C-alpha positions as CSV (number, residue, x, y, z in Angstrom):
1,M,-8.0,-8.6,11.4
2,M,-4.2,-8.6,11.3
3,R,-3.9,-8.0,7.6
4,C,-6.0,-4.8,7.8
5,K,-3.8,-3.6,10.7
6,I,-0.7,-4.1,8.7
7,L,-1.8,-3.2,5.1
8,G,-4.8,-1.0,5.8
9,H,-8.4,-1.6,4.9
10,D,-9.4,-2.6,1.3
11,Y,-12.6,-0.5,1.1
12,R,-15.2,-1.1,-1.6
13,F,-17.9,1.5,-2.3
14,T,-21.5,1.3,-3.7
15,A,-24.4,3.6,-3.9
16,E,-28.0,2.7,-2.9
17,G,-30.2,5.6,-3.8
18,A,-28.8,8.7,-2.1
19,T,-26.7,6.6,0.3
20,M,-23.1,5.6,-0.4
21,R,-22.0,2.6,1.5
22,W,-18.5,1.2,2.0
23,W,-17.0,-1.9,3.6
24,C,-13.7,-3.7,3.9
25,A,-13.3,-6.4,1.2
26,R,-11.3,-8.4,3.7
27,R,-14.4,-8.9,5.8
28,C,-13.0,-7.4,9.0
29,G,-16.2,-5.5,9.7
30,A,-15.0,-2.0,9.0
31,G,-17.4,0.1,6.9
32,G,-20.0,2.9,7.0
33,A,-22.5,4.9,5.1
34,K,-23.1,8.5,4.1
35,T,-26.2,10.1,2.7
36,Y,-25.9,12.7,-0.1
37,A,-28.4,15.2,-1.4
38,T,-29.1,13.2,-4.6
39,A,-28.7,9.7,-5.8
40,G,-26.5,11.0,-8.6
41,D,-24.0,12.5,-6.1
42,A,-23.9,9.2,-4.2
43,R,-23.2,7.2,-7.4
44,R,-20.6,9.7,-8.5
45,Y,-18.7,9.6,-5.2
46,A,-19.0,5.8,-5.0
47,R,-17.6,5.4,-8.5
48,A,-14.7,7.8,-7.8
49,F,-13.7,6.2,-4.5
50,D,-14.1,2.6,-5.8
51,R,-11.3,3.1,-8.3
52,R,-8.2,1.1,-7.7
53,D,-4.7,2.3,-8.4
54,R,-3.8,-1.0,-10.1
55,D,-6.8,-0.6,-12.5
56,D,-4.8,1.8,-14.7
57,L,-1.3,0.6,-13.8
58,G,-0.3,-0.2,-17.3
59,R,-0.9,3.4,-18.4
60,R,1.2,5.0,-15.6
61,A,4.0,2.4,-15.1
62,P,6.2,3.3,-18.1
63,L,6.7,6.9,-17.0
64,V,7.6,5.9,-13.4
65,G,9.2,2.5,-14.3
66,L,11.4,3.6,-17.1
67,F,12.4,6.9,-15.6
68,P,15.7,5.5,-14.1
69,L,16.6,4.1,-17.6
70,R,15.9,7.5,-19.2
71,L,18.0,9.2,-16.7
72,L,20.9,6.8,-17.2
73,R,20.7,7.3,-21.0
74,V,20.8,11.0,-20.7
75,L,23.8,10.8,-18.3
76,R,25.7,8.4,-20.7
77,R,25.0,10.7,-23.7
78,H,26.2,13.7,-21.7
79,K,29.3,11.9,-20.5
80,N,30.2,10.8,-24.1
81,A,29.6,14.1,-25.7
């Protein structure tokens, strides 16, 4: 699929017993599975890998998004002092 070639795969992860499975949400056919020692390990890894950066974007954006403004204010204060 062209979208996966350009943007990369959009993997989703689930756990079925001790096996973690993943597949591309764009339905290009990419995916796989890995078996862990315990079902708890498989669930833990699936939950960790299935997180999306945009899920907590609102908590991280102000630091990154407002940093240029903070820098500009500091420079203006320094220049006027």
